[in-house]
Coordinates of C-alpha atoms in Angstrom, one line a residue:
M7 CA 0.0 0.4 0.0
Y8 CA 1.2 3.5 -1.0
Q9 CA 0.1 6.9 0.9
V10 CA -0.3 9.3 -2.2
K11 CA -0.4 13.3 -1.8
V12 CA -2.5 15.3 -5.0
K13 CA -2.4 19.1 -4.7
Y14 CA -4.7 21.1 -6.9
D15 CA -6.1 24.6 -6.9
K16 CA -10.3 24.3 -5.6
M17 CA -13.0 26.4 -5.8
Q18 CA -14.4 27.4 -2.4
E19 CA -17.9 28.2 -1.6
N20 CA -17.1 32.0 -1.6
G21 CA -15.9 32.4 -4.8
C22 CA -11.9 32.3 -3.9
V23 CA -9.6 29.6 -5.3
K24 CA -7.4 27.8 -2.8
P25 CA -4.5 25.1 -3.1
V26 CA -5.4 21.8 -1.6
T27 CA -3.8 18.7 -0.8
D28 CA -5.6 15.8 -0.8
V29 CA -4.8 11.7 0.7
Y30 CA -5.4 8.8 -0.5
V31 CA -4.0 5.3 0.6
V32 CA -3.7 3.4 -2.7
D33 CA -3.5 -0.8 -2.5
A34 CA -0.9 -1.3 -5.2
L35 CA 2.0 -3.3 -6.1
S36 CA 4.8 -0.4 -6.8
F37 CA 5.3 3.4 -6.8
T38 CA 4.1 3.5 -10.3
E39 CA 1.0 1.7 -10.2
A40 CA -0.1 3.9 -7.1
E41 CA 0.4 7.0 -8.9
A42 CA -1.2 5.9 -12.2
R43 CA -4.1 4.7 -10.0
T44 CA -4.4 7.4 -8.3
I45 CA -4.5 9.8 -10.8
E46 CA -6.8 7.6 -13.2
Y47 CA -9.5 8.1 -9.7
V48 CA -9.3 11.7 -9.3
T49 CA -9.0 12.7 -13.0
P50 CA -12.9 12.6 -12.7
Y51 CA -13.4 14.8 -9.5
I52 CA -10.5 17.6 -10.4
S53 CA -11.1 20.3 -13.2
G54 CA -8.3 21.8 -14.0
E55 CA -4.2 20.8 -13.5
F56 CA -3.4 18.7 -10.5
T57 CA 0.0 17.4 -9.1
V58 CA 1.3 14.4 -7.8
T59 CA 3.1 15.6 -5.0
D60 CA 4.3 13.0 -2.6
I61 CA 4.2 9.2 -3.0
K62 CA 5.4 6.7 0.0
R63 CA 4.9 3.5 1.8
A64 CA 2.0 3.2 3.8
K65 CA 2.4 0.4 6.3
Y66 CA -1.0 -0.7 7.2
A67 CA -1.6 -4.8 8.1
E68 CA -5.5 -4.1 7.3
V69 CA -8.0 -1.9 5.9
W70 CA -11.5 -2.1 7.8
E71 CA -13.8 -0.1 5.5
N72 CA -17.5 1.4 6.7
S73 CA -19.2 2.9 3.7
A74 CA -21.4 4.8 5.7
A75 CA -18.8 6.7 7.0
E76 CA -16.4 9.8 5.8
K77 CA -13.3 9.5 8.5
W78 CA -10.1 7.5 8.3
Y79 CA -8.4 6.6 11.4
E80 CA -5.3 5.0 12.2
A81 CA -5.1 2.2 14.7
Q82 CA -2.2 1.1 16.0
L83 CA -2.5 -2.4 18.0
E84 CA -0.1 -4.5 20.2
F85 CA -0.5 -7.9 19.6
I86 CA 0.8 -9.4 23.1
T87 CA 2.6 -13.0 22.9
I88 CA 4.6 -15.1 25.6
D89 CA 7.6 -16.7 24.9
E90 CA 7.0 -20.3 26.0
R91 CA 10.9 -20.6 26.5
T92 CA 11.4 -17.5 28.9
G93 CA 8.1 -16.7 29.4
S94 CA 8.9 -13.2 28.3
E95 CA 6.1 -11.2 27.1
K96 CA 6.6 -9.9 23.2
R97 CA 4.5 -6.8 21.9
T98 CA 3.9 -6.8 17.9
K99 CA 3.1 -3.3 16.7
N100 CA 0.7 -3.4 13.9
R101 CA -1.3 -0.2 12.2
M102 CA -4.7 -0.9 10.8
L103 CA -6.6 1.9 8.7
V104 CA -10.4 2.0 9.9
Q105 CA -13.1 4.1 8.5
A106 CA -15.7 5.5 10.8
S107 CA -17.4 8.3 11.4
T108 CA -16.2 9.2 15.0
L109 CA -13.4 8.2 17.0
S110 CA -15.7 6.5 19.2
E111 CA -17.2 4.6 16.1
A112 CA -13.5 3.7 15.2
M113 CA -12.9 2.2 18.5
Q114 CA -16.1 0.1 18.3
A115 CA -14.6 -1.2 14.6
V116 CA -11.0 -1.9 16.2
A117 CA -13.0 -4.0 19.0
E118 CA -15.2 -5.6 16.1
N119 CA -12.7 -6.6 13.7
M120 CA -10.9 -8.3 16.6
R121 CA -13.8 -9.9 18.1
G122 CA -13.3 -13.3 16.3
T123 CA -9.6 -13.4 16.5
M124 CA -7.6 -15.4 19.2
A125 CA -4.5 -13.3 19.6
D126 CA -4.2 -10.9 22.9
Y127 CA -4.0 -7.6 21.6
E128 CA -4.0 -3.5 23.2
A129 CA -5.4 -0.7 21.1
V130 CA -2.6 1.9 21.8
C131 CA -3.1 4.7 19.5
I132 CA -6.2 5.5 17.7
K133 CA -5.9 8.6 15.6
E134 CA -8.1 10.8 12.8
T135 CA -6.0 11.0 9.4
P136 CA -6.1 13.3 6.5
I137 CA -6.7 10.7 4.3
L138 CA -9.7 11.4 1.9
E139 CA -10.2 7.7 0.4
F140 CA -8.9 4.3 0.0
I141 CA -8.4 3.4 -3.5
Q142 CA -8.4 -0.9 -4.0
P143 CA -7.2 -2.1 -7.3
T144 CA -10.4 -2.6 -9.5
V145 CA -11.3 -6.3 -10.5
I146 CA -11.8 -6.8 -14.4
E147 CA -15.0 -9.2 -14.7
R148 CA -14.5 -11.4 -18.2

């Protein structure tokens, strides 16, 4: 996955034009594919010129979508395991991308998605992100 930033001039409600930068997360195999898929995705929504200003790897273990929500939250989870040999506790960090309307809804979504798992975990941090959309690969039907 990649995080892609797109900069363009947006017409405000008061008639002024303001430069804005939108952030997308793209499920792609390479930087080139992420850029191409982002351009394809945003072209119908942006009138005028736009520029892809930044592309970087996004290390999300999973993406939990909720089509009724508009905000994206990053949840940092620590999975807890016990080393049987030494008896010591080991914590492995993972980041999840959660779509929710509010912070409490995001916390609830984490709990619901983790409910069926056997893993012990602790939600260390859940924060709102500037991500506008998660762009998935398009499925081509034959």
